[in-house]
PDB file of C-alpha atoms and ligand atoms in Angstrom:
ATOM      1  CA  MET A   1     -10.384  -2.014 -11.413  1.00 78.00           C
ATOM      2  CA  ASN A   2     -10.243  -0.036 -14.609  1.00 79.00           C
ATOM      3  CA  ARG A   3      -7.536  -1.647 -16.713  1.00 76.00           C
ATOM      4  CA  ARG A   4      -7.702   0.950 -19.428  1.00 81.00           C
ATOM      5  CA  TYR A   5      -5.946   3.496 -17.283  1.00 88.00           C
ATOM      6  CA  ARG A   6      -4.277   1.558 -14.500  1.00 94.00           C
ATOM      7  CA  LYS A   7      -2.166  -1.485 -13.817  1.00 94.00           C
ATOM      8  CA  PRO A   8      -3.285  -3.767 -10.963  1.00 96.00           C
ATOM      9  CA  MET A   9      -1.016  -3.977  -7.944  1.00 97.00           C
ATOM     10  CA  ILE A  10      -0.757  -6.459  -5.089  1.00 98.00           C
ATOM     11  CA  ALA A  11       1.528  -5.523  -2.202  1.00 98.00           C
ATOM     12  CA  GLY A  12       2.272  -7.746   0.759  1.00 98.00           C
ATOM     13  CA  ASN A  13       2.770  -6.149   4.156  1.00 98.00           C
ATOM     14  CA  TRP A  14       4.659  -8.660   6.245  1.00 98.00           C
ATOM     15  CA  LYS A  15       4.641  -6.452   9.358  1.00 98.00           C
ATOM     16  CA  MET A  16       7.048  -7.874  11.981  1.00 98.00           C
ATOM     17  CA  ASN A  17       7.085 -11.392  10.567  1.00 98.00           C
ATOM     18  CA  LEU A  18       9.612 -13.731   8.912  1.00 98.00           C
ATOM     19  CA  THR A  19      13.379 -13.805   9.399  1.00 98.00           C
ATOM     20  CA  PRO A  20      15.921 -13.353   6.561  1.00 98.00           C
ATOM     21  CA  SER A  21      16.186 -17.131   6.099  1.00 98.00           C
ATOM     22  CA  GLU A  22      12.401 -17.467   6.102  1.00 98.00           C
ATOM     23  CA  THR A  23      12.371 -14.686   3.491  1.00 98.00           C
ATOM     24  CA  ARG A  24      14.567 -16.806   1.213  1.00 98.00           C
ATOM     25  CA  SER A  25      12.290 -19.828   1.630  1.00 98.00           C
ATOM     26  CA  PHE A  26       9.230 -17.673   0.978  1.00 98.00           C
ATOM     27  CA  ALA A  27      10.703 -16.344  -2.289  1.00 97.00           C
ATOM     28  CA  GLU A  28      11.687 -19.826  -3.437  1.00 96.00           C
ATOM     29  CA  ALA A  29       8.124 -21.030  -2.922  1.00 97.00           C
ATOM     30  CA  PHE A  30       6.451 -17.868  -4.238  1.00 97.00           C
ATOM     31  CA  LYS A  31       8.343 -17.193  -7.481  1.00 95.00           C
ATOM     32  CA  PRO A  32       7.304 -20.354  -9.343  1.00 94.00           C
ATOM     33  CA  LEU A  33       3.656 -19.729  -8.411  1.00 95.00           C
ATOM     34  CA  LEU A  34       3.520 -16.457 -10.329  1.00 93.00           C
ATOM     35  CA  SER A  35       2.223 -16.808 -13.858  1.00 81.00           C
ATOM     36  CA  LYS A  36       4.064 -15.335 -16.811  1.00 79.00           C
ATOM     37  CA  PRO A  37       3.223 -13.090 -18.554  1.00 79.00           C
ATOM     38  CA  ARG A  38       1.795 -11.023 -15.748  1.00 81.00           C
ATOM     39  CA  LEU A  39       0.194  -7.608 -15.843  1.00 89.00           C
ATOM     40  CA  CYS A  40      -0.050  -7.132 -12.089  1.00 94.00           C
ATOM     41  CA  GLU A  41       2.670  -5.259 -10.187  1.00 96.00           C
ATOM     42  CA  VAL A  42       3.744  -7.380  -7.210  1.00 97.00           C
ATOM     43  CA  ALA A  43       5.561  -5.918  -4.211  1.00 98.00           C
ATOM     44  CA  LEU A  44       6.659  -7.370  -0.891  1.00 98.00           C
ATOM     45  CA  CYS A  45       6.994  -4.845   1.930  1.00 98.00           C
ATOM     46  CA  VAL A  46       9.251  -6.631   4.375  1.00 98.00           C
ATOM     47  CA  PRO A  47      10.982  -5.779   7.686  1.00 98.00           C
ATOM     48  CA  PHE A  48      14.175  -3.695   7.190  1.00 98.00           C
ATOM     49  CA  ILE A  49      16.388  -6.604   8.194  1.00 98.00           C
ATOM     50  CA  ASP A  50      14.865  -8.832   5.469  1.00 98.00           C
ATOM     51  CA  ILE A  51      15.372  -6.356   2.626  1.00 98.00           C
ATOM     52  CA  PRO A  52      18.783  -7.590   1.361  1.00 98.00           C
ATOM     53  CA  ALA A  53      17.630 -11.228   1.425  1.00 98.00           C
ATOM     54  CA  ALA A  54      14.346 -10.317  -0.289  1.00 98.00           C
ATOM     55  CA  LEU A  55      16.096  -8.319  -3.026  1.00 98.00           C
ATOM     56  CA  LYS A  56      18.505 -11.142  -3.706  1.00 98.00           C
ATOM     57  CA  ALA A  57      15.950 -13.939  -3.601  1.00 97.00           C
ATOM     58  CA  CYS A  58      13.393 -12.076  -5.750  1.00 95.00           C
ATOM     59  CA  LYS A  59      15.862 -10.956  -8.412  1.00 91.00           C
ATOM     60  CA  GLY A  60      14.639 -11.703 -11.918  1.00 87.00           C
ATOM     61  CA  GLY A  61      11.163 -12.549 -10.649  1.00 85.00           C
ATOM     62  CA  ARG A  62       9.592  -9.131 -11.317  1.00 92.00           C
ATOM     63  CA  ILE A  63       8.802  -8.723  -7.629  1.00 97.00           C
ATOM     64  CA  ALA A  64       9.448  -5.263  -6.228  1.00 98.00           C
ATOM     65  CA  ILE A  65      10.649  -4.867  -2.665  1.00 98.00           C
ATOM     66  CA  GLY A  66       9.263  -2.301  -0.265  1.00 98.00           C
ATOM     67  CA  ALA A  67       9.890  -1.156   3.299  1.00 98.00           C
ATOM     68  CA  GLN A  68       7.214  -0.570   5.930  1.00 98.00           C
ATOM     69  CA  ASN A  69       8.454   2.735   7.309  1.00 98.00           C
ATOM     70  CA  MET A  70      11.236   5.333   7.007  1.00 98.00           C
ATOM     71  CA  HIS A  71      12.429   8.505   8.702  1.00 98.00           C
ATOM     72  CA  GLU A  72      11.478  11.811   7.150  1.00 98.00           C
ATOM     73  CA  LEU A  73      15.042  13.199   7.199  1.00 98.00           C
ATOM     74  CA  SER A  74      17.886  11.995   5.003  1.00 97.00           C
ATOM     75  CA  SER A  75      20.481  11.515   7.768  1.00 97.00           C
ATOM     76  CA  GLY A  76      21.432  12.632  11.266  1.00 98.00           C
ATOM     77  CA  ALA A  77      21.456  11.749  14.948  1.00 98.00           C
ATOM     78  CA  TYR A  78      18.291   9.617  15.036  1.00 98.00           C
ATOM     79  CA  THR A  79      19.347   6.360  16.637  1.00 98.00           C
ATOM     80  CA  GLY A  80      17.564   3.354  15.261  1.00 97.00           C
ATOM     81  CA  GLU A  81      16.094   5.085  12.228  1.00 98.00           C
ATOM     82  CA  VAL A  82      16.415   4.420   8.497  1.00 98.00           C
ATOM     83  CA  SER A  83      16.196   7.064   5.765  1.00 98.00           C
ATOM     84  CA  ALA A  84      14.627   7.015   2.319  1.00 98.00           C
ATOM     85  CA  GLN A  85      18.065   7.463   0.729  1.00 98.00           C
ATOM     86  CA  MET A  86      19.351   4.344   2.498  1.00 98.00           C
ATOM     87  CA  LEU A  87      16.403   2.318   1.228  1.00 98.00           C
ATOM     88  CA  ARG A  88      16.749   3.650  -2.301  1.00 98.00           C
ATOM     89  CA  ASP A  89      20.471   2.886  -2.301  1.00 98.00           C
ATOM     90  CA  LEU A  90      19.705  -0.763  -1.488  1.00 97.00           C
ATOM     91  CA  GLY A  91      17.280  -1.037  -4.413  1.00 97.00           C
ATOM     92  CA  VAL A  92      13.981  -0.666  -2.566  1.00 98.00           C
ATOM     93  CA  LYS A  93      11.121   0.652  -4.725  1.00 98.00           C
ATOM     94  CA  TYR A  94       8.178   1.170  -2.342  1.00 98.00           C
ATOM     95  CA  VAL A  95       7.676   2.278   1.241  1.00 98.00           C
ATOM     96  CA  ILE A  96       4.494   2.005   3.286  1.00 98.00           C
ATOM     97  CA  ILE A  97       3.768   5.289   5.039  1.00 98.00           C
ATOM     98  CA  GLY A  98       1.252   6.017   7.776  1.00 98.00           C
ATOM     99  CA  HIS A  99       0.051   2.471   8.334  1.00 98.00           C
ATOM    100  CA  SER A 100      -2.607   2.554  11.059  1.00 98.00           C
ATOM    101  CA  GLU A 101      -0.351   0.473  13.335  1.00 98.00           C
ATOM    102  CA  ARG A 102       2.329   3.180  13.070  1.00 98.00           C
ATOM    103  CA  ARG A 103      -0.227   5.891  13.672  1.00 98.00           C
ATOM    104  CA  GLN A 104      -1.628   3.990  16.674  1.00 96.00           C
ATOM    105  CA  TYR A 105       1.505   2.601  18.385  1.00 97.00           C
ATOM    106  CA  TYR A 106       4.169   5.116  17.303  1.00 97.00           C
ATOM    107  CA  ASN A 107       2.155   8.329  17.341  1.00 96.00           C
ATOM    108  CA  GLU A 108       2.529   9.075  13.669  1.00 97.00           C
ATOM    109  CA  THR A 109       0.396  12.069  12.797  1.00 98.00           C
ATOM    110  CA  ASP A 110      -0.889  13.398   9.488  1.00 98.00           C
ATOM    111  CA  ALA A 111       1.955  15.936   9.641  1.00 98.00           C
ATOM    112  CA  THR A 112       4.636  13.228   9.955  1.00 98.00           C
ATOM    113  CA  VAL A 113       2.958  11.206   7.239  1.00 98.00           C
ATOM    114  CA  ASN A 114       3.091  14.228   4.928  1.00 98.00           C
ATOM    115  CA  LYS A 115       6.800  14.825   5.672  1.00 98.00           C
ATOM    116  CA  LYS A 116       7.580  11.179   4.984  1.00 98.00           C
ATOM    117  CA  VAL A 117       5.606  11.166   1.719  1.00 98.00           C
ATOM    118  CA  LEU A 118       7.545  14.209   0.482  1.00 98.00           C
ATOM    119  CA  ALA A 119      10.891  12.713   1.593  1.00 98.00           C
ATOM    120  CA  ALA A 120      10.130   9.357  -0.033  1.00 98.00           C
ATOM    121  CA  LEU A 121       9.274  11.016  -3.345  1.00 98.00           C
ATOM    122  CA  GLU A 122      12.364  13.201  -3.149  1.00 98.00           C
ATOM    123  CA  ALA A 123      14.541  10.110  -2.722  1.00 98.00           C
ATOM    124  CA  GLY A 124      12.868   8.299  -5.638  1.00 98.00           C
ATOM    125  CA  LEU A 125      10.794   5.853  -3.576  1.00 98.00           C
ATOM    126  CA  ARG A 126       7.122   5.206  -4.290  1.00 98.00           C
ATOM    127  CA  PRO A 127       5.103   5.775  -1.096  1.00 98.00           C
ATOM    128  CA  ILE A 128       2.114   3.549  -0.306  1.00 99.00           C
ATOM    129  CA  VAL A 129       0.123   5.915   1.890  1.00 98.00           C
ATOM    130  CA  CYS A 130      -2.361   4.265   4.244  1.00 98.00           C
ATOM    131  CA  VAL A 131      -5.603   5.892   5.335  1.00 98.00           C
ATOM    132  CA  GLY A 132      -8.602   4.444   7.134  1.00 98.00           C
ATOM    133  CA  GLU A 133     -11.367   5.106   9.598  1.00 98.00           C
ATOM    134  CA  SER A 134     -12.087   3.466  12.955  1.00 96.00           C
ATOM    135  CA  LEU A 135     -15.266   1.551  13.674  1.00 95.00           C
ATOM    136  CA  GLU A 136     -16.620   4.475  15.726  1.00 95.00           C
ATOM    137  CA  GLN A 137     -15.991   6.888  12.882  1.00 97.00           C
ATOM    138  CA  ARG A 138     -17.852   4.594  10.486  1.00 96.00           C
ATOM    139  CA  GLN A 139     -20.746   4.315  12.936  1.00 94.00           C
ATOM    140  CA  PHE A 140     -20.872   8.107  13.370  1.00 97.00           C
ATOM    141  CA  GLY A 141     -21.086   8.433   9.585  1.00 97.00           C
ATOM    142  CA  VAL A 142     -17.901  10.496   9.243  1.00 98.00           C
ATOM    143  CA  THR A 143     -15.862   8.019   7.167  1.00 98.00           C
ATOM    144  CA  LEU A 144     -15.623  10.084   4.002  1.00 98.00           C
ATOM    145  CA  GLU A 145     -14.810  13.312   5.855  1.00 98.00           C
ATOM    146  CA  TRP A 146     -12.059  11.533   7.819  1.00 98.00           C
ATOM    147  CA  ILE A 147     -10.530   9.913   4.743  1.00 98.00           C
ATOM    148  CA  THR A 148     -10.658  13.243   2.903  1.00 98.00           C
ATOM    149  CA  CYS A 149      -8.710  14.885   5.742  1.00 98.00           C
ATOM    150  CA  GLN A 150      -6.110  12.115   5.828  1.00 98.00           C
ATOM    151  CA  VAL A 151      -5.568  12.091   2.074  1.00 98.00           C
ATOM    152  CA  LYS A 152      -5.424  15.885   1.804  1.00 98.00           C
ATOM    153  CA  ALA A 153      -2.899  16.113   4.633  1.00 98.00           C
ATOM    154  CA  ALA A 154      -0.749  13.293   3.251  1.00 98.00           C
ATOM    155  CA  LEU A 155      -0.609  14.860  -0.219  1.00 98.00           C
ATOM    156  CA  TYR A 156      -0.050  18.445   0.913  1.00 98.00           C
ATOM    157  CA  GLY A 157       2.698  19.931  -1.260  1.00 98.00           C
ATOM    158  CA  VAL A 158       2.953  16.897  -3.568  1.00 98.00           C
ATOM    159  CA  PRO A 159       3.241  18.294  -7.095  1.00 97.00           C
ATOM    160  CA  GLN A 160       1.144  16.857  -9.904  1.00 96.00           C
ATOM    161  CA  ASP A 161       4.072  15.236 -11.721  1.00 95.00           C
ATOM    162  CA  LYS A 162       4.988  13.320  -8.550  1.00 97.00           C
ATOM    163  CA  LEU A 163       1.479  12.144  -7.750  1.00 97.00           C
ATOM    164  CA  ARG A 164       1.790   9.396 -10.376  1.00 94.00           C
ATOM    165  CA  ARG A 165       4.306   7.789  -8.040  1.00 97.00           C
ATOM    166  CA  VAL A 166       2.034   7.781  -4.999  1.00 98.00           C
ATOM    167  CA  VAL A 167      -0.093   4.743  -4.167  1.00 98.00           C
ATOM    168  CA  ILE A 168      -2.973   5.211  -1.725  1.00 98.00           C
ATOM    169  CA  ALA A 169      -4.184   2.282   0.359  1.00 98.00           C
ATOM    170  CA  TYR A 170      -7.607   2.473   1.957  1.00 98.00           C
ATOM    171  CA  GLU A 171      -7.462   0.294   5.059  1.00 98.00           C
ATOM    172  CA  PRO A 172     -10.403   0.562   7.457  1.00 98.00           C
ATOM    173  CA  LEU A 173      -8.994  -0.026  10.944  1.00 96.00           C
ATOM    174  CA  TRP A 174     -11.801  -2.386  11.890  1.00 96.00           C
ATOM    175  CA  ALA A 175     -10.905  -4.671   8.969  1.00 95.00           C
ATOM    176  CA  ILE A 176      -7.166  -4.992   9.620  1.00 93.00           C
ATOM    177  CA  GLY A 177      -6.214  -8.396  10.973  1.00 89.00           C
ATOM    178  CA  THR A 178      -9.761  -9.008  12.170  1.00 90.00           C
ATOM    179  CA  GLY A 179     -11.043 -11.280   9.413  1.00 87.00           C
ATOM    180  CA  GLN A 180     -13.849  -8.762   8.970  1.00 88.00           C
ATOM    181  CA  THR A 181     -13.355  -7.471   5.427  1.00 88.00           C
ATOM    182  CA  ALA A 182     -15.187  -4.368   4.264  1.00 90.00           C
ATOM    183  CA  THR A 183     -17.859  -5.303   1.770  1.00 95.00           C
ATOM    184  CA  ALA A 184     -16.892  -4.695  -1.827  1.00 97.00           C
ATOM    185  CA  GLU A 185     -19.433  -1.835  -1.926  1.00 97.00           C
ATOM    186  CA  GLN A 186     -18.049  -0.172   1.244  1.00 97.00           C
ATOM    187  CA  ALA A 187     -14.464  -0.441   0.003  1.00 98.00           C
ATOM    188  CA  GLY A 188     -15.409   0.624  -3.519  1.00 98.00           C
ATOM    189  CA  GLN A 189     -17.279   3.664  -2.256  1.00 98.00           C
ATOM    190  CA  VAL A 190     -14.324   4.982  -0.231  1.00 98.00           C
ATOM    191  CA  CYS A 191     -11.828   4.284  -3.040  1.00 98.00           C
ATOM    192  CA  ASN A 192     -14.130   6.152  -5.402  1.00 98.00           C
ATOM    193  CA  ALA A 193     -14.271   9.083  -2.968  1.00 98.00           C
ATOM    194  CA  ILE A 194     -10.449   9.133  -2.844  1.00 98.00           C
ATOM    195  CA  ARG A 195     -10.267   9.260  -6.650  1.00 98.00           C
ATOM    196  CA  THR A 196     -12.853  12.055  -6.733  1.00 98.00           C
ATOM    197  CA  LEU A 197     -10.782  13.985  -4.206  1.00 98.00           C
ATOM    198  CA  ILE A 198      -7.628  13.546  -6.327  1.00 98.00           C
ATOM    199  CA  ARG A 199      -9.597  14.852  -9.308  1.00 98.00           C
ATOM    200  CA  ARG A 200     -10.526  17.923  -7.271  1.00 98.00           C
ATOM    201  CA  LEU A 201      -7.002  18.456  -5.939  1.00 98.00           C
ATOM    202  CA  TYR A 202      -5.236  17.768  -9.259  1.00 98.00           C
ATOM    203  CA  ASP A 203      -7.140  16.920 -12.440  1.00 97.00           C
ATOM    204  CA  ALA A 204      -9.136  14.187 -14.185  1.00 97.00           C
ATOM    205  CA  LYS A 205      -6.136  12.621 -15.932  1.00 96.00           C
ATOM    206  CA  THR A 206      -4.143  12.401 -12.700  1.00 96.00           C
ATOM    207  CA  ALA A 207      -7.128  10.880 -10.884  1.00 97.00           C
ATOM    208  CA  ARG A 208      -7.705   8.320 -13.637  1.00 96.00           C
ATOM    209  CA  SER A 209      -4.151   7.070 -13.435  1.00 95.00           C
ATOM    210  CA  ALA A 210      -3.835   7.064  -9.608  1.00 97.00           C
ATOM    211  CA  THR A 211      -3.356   3.633  -8.015  1.00 98.00           C
ATOM    212  CA  ILE A 212      -5.727   3.041  -5.096  1.00 98.00           C
ATOM    213  CA  LEU A 213      -5.547  -0.188  -3.102  1.00 98.00           C
ATOM    214  CA  TYR A 214      -7.841  -1.759  -0.536  1.00 98.00           C
ATOM    215  CA  GLY A 215      -6.401  -3.451   2.555  1.00 97.00           C
ATOM    216  CA  GLY A 216      -7.950  -5.200   5.552  1.00 97.00           C
ATOM    217  CA  SER A 217      -8.438  -8.976   5.752  1.00 95.00           C
ATOM    218  CA  MET A 218      -8.171  -9.322   1.986  1.00 97.00           C
ATOM    219  CA  ASN A 219      -7.470 -12.919   1.052  1.00 97.00           C
ATOM    220  CA  GLU A 220      -7.628 -15.416  -1.790  1.00 97.00           C
ATOM    221  CA  LYS A 221     -11.361 -15.918  -1.233  1.00 97.00           C
ATOM    222  CA  ASN A 222     -12.596 -12.336  -1.239  1.00 97.00           C
ATOM    223  CA  ALA A 223      -9.989 -10.725  -3.546  1.00 97.00           C
ATOM    224  CA  ALA A 224     -11.858 -11.152  -6.835  1.00 97.00           C
ATOM    225  CA  GLU A 225     -15.006  -9.492  -5.529  1.00 97.00           C
ATOM    226  CA  LEU A 226     -13.118  -6.529  -4.070  1.00 97.00           C
ATOM    227  CA  LEU A 227     -10.982  -6.142  -7.193  1.00 97.00           C
ATOM    228  CA  ALA A 228     -14.104  -6.090  -9.376  1.00 96.00           C
ATOM    229  CA  GLN A 229     -14.911  -2.637  -7.966  1.00 97.00           C
ATOM    230  CA  PRO A 230     -13.954  -0.049 -10.596  1.00 96.00           C
ATOM    231  CA  ASP A 231     -11.920   2.130  -8.220  1.00 97.00           C
ATOM    232  CA  ILE A 232     -10.026  -0.638  -6.401  1.00 97.00           C
ATOM    233  CA  ASP A 233      -6.782  -1.213  -8.308  1.00 97.00           C
ATOM    234  CA  GLY A 234      -5.296  -3.832  -6.037  1.00 98.00           C
ATOM    235  CA  GLY A 235      -4.644  -4.808  -2.462  1.00 98.00           C
ATOM    236  CA  LEU A 236      -2.339  -4.277   0.489  1.00 98.00           C
ATOM    237  CA  ILE A 237      -2.282  -7.699   2.078  1.00 98.00           C
ATOM    238  CA  GLY A 238      -1.189  -8.464   5.626  1.00 98.00           C
ATOM    239  CA  GLY A 239      -1.844 -11.954   7.010  1.00 97.00           C
ATOM    240  CA  ALA A 240      -2.441 -13.633   3.642  1.00 98.00           C
ATOM    241  CA  SER A 241       0.850 -12.272   2.253  1.00 98.00           C
ATOM    242  CA  LEU A 242       2.795 -14.572   4.583  1.00 98.00           C
ATOM    243  CA  LYS A 243       1.567 -17.627   2.687  1.00 98.00           C
ATOM    244  CA  PRO A 244       3.022 -18.003  -0.824  1.00 98.00           C
ATOM    245  CA  GLU A 245       0.000 -19.940  -2.169  1.00 98.00           C
ATOM    246  CA  ALA A 246      -2.555 -17.483  -0.813  1.00 98.00           C
ATOM    247  CA  LEU A 247      -0.628 -14.461  -2.086  1.00 98.00           C
ATOM    248  CA  SER A 248      -0.136 -15.979  -5.527  1.00 97.00           C
ATOM    249  CA  LYS A 249      -3.878 -16.645  -5.776  1.00 97.00           C
ATOM    250  CA  ILE A 250      -4.591 -13.003  -4.966  1.00 97.00           C
ATOM    251  CA  VAL A 251      -2.110 -11.959  -7.679  1.00 97.00           C
ATOM    252  CA  GLN A 252      -3.905 -14.318 -10.061  1.00 95.00           C
ATOM    253  CA  ALA A 253      -7.243 -12.706  -9.209  1.00 95.00           C
ATOM    254  CA  ALA A 254      -5.759  -9.256  -9.908  1.00 96.00           C
ATOM    255  CA  ASN A 255      -4.341 -10.471 -13.207  1.00 92.00           C
ATOM    256  CA  GLN A 256      -7.701 -11.758 -14.344  1.00 86.00           C
ATOM    257  CA  GLU A 257      -9.848  -8.927 -13.106  1.00 65.00           C
TER     258      GLU A 257
HETATM  259  P1  LIG B 301      -4.505  -7.825   7.061  1.00 77.84           P
HETATM  260  O1  LIG B 301      -3.538  -6.535   7.139  1.00 77.84           O
HETATM  261  O2  LIG B 301      -4.567  -8.213   5.595  1.00 77.84           O
HETATM  262  O3  LIG B 301      -3.839  -8.860   7.903  1.00 77.84           O
HETATM  263  O4  LIG B 301      -5.825  -7.396   7.564  1.00 77.84           O
HETATM  264  C1  LIG B 301      -3.570  -5.532   6.158  1.00 77.84           C
HETATM  265  C2  LIG B 301      -2.606  -4.438   6.542  1.00 77.84           C
HETATM  266  O5  LIG B 301      -2.492  -4.124   7.729  1.00 77.84           O
HETATM  267  O6  LIG B 301      -1.929  -3.847   5.665  1.00 77.84           O
END
């Protein structure tokens, strides 16, 4: 992580875990574990139903709340969906877009991801855009080409002044929930390639200030090593974000790095 230009960020992705009452207990346990003063941005991306409880319980704790998905339109006849405006109105700051589980189980394509990124920015949310290659793609040696395609498609039409608000999370599919973390070198190499691409698409200043996270079996044991890579600015944490102690240790590692 390069602290001269960027602030570290640790975001939890709870996926479909924890009820509203469990959210309150989590926040009660988590808040006192965070050191003050703290440089690191901390966000919890929780299920929609937990958002009000999370906002209330995390108030005053400098913990931002995020959602894990949204619809690309602002309103309309889309039963079961939630718009960016609705999330913003509640006080949500971040939204995960294009997580590999959404791409895999809910047929989200690069085109939908791009629409959602633009809609999130329009509504004043900060998108955390997920990209990542499969094991086969890594074995075929096409990782960087694949990630380039995903990032380019996600950012299509995003103006330079809005790019500051976009967070990119590199999450290799084979590392998510498997306990098999990418090595610091593998993760660092892809995050560096993403920054180089942003430099090409925008400019050097924009690339220097872009926040790029790593995600995939990141935990309190391997966080420091991953975060020591110059182009990894933080983490998107799944399993380990459900445990207040583990998550606070990862935040600590990001603070120190
Ligand atoms: P994991 O999940 O940390 O449990 O691997 C990361 C993610 O899916 O965002």
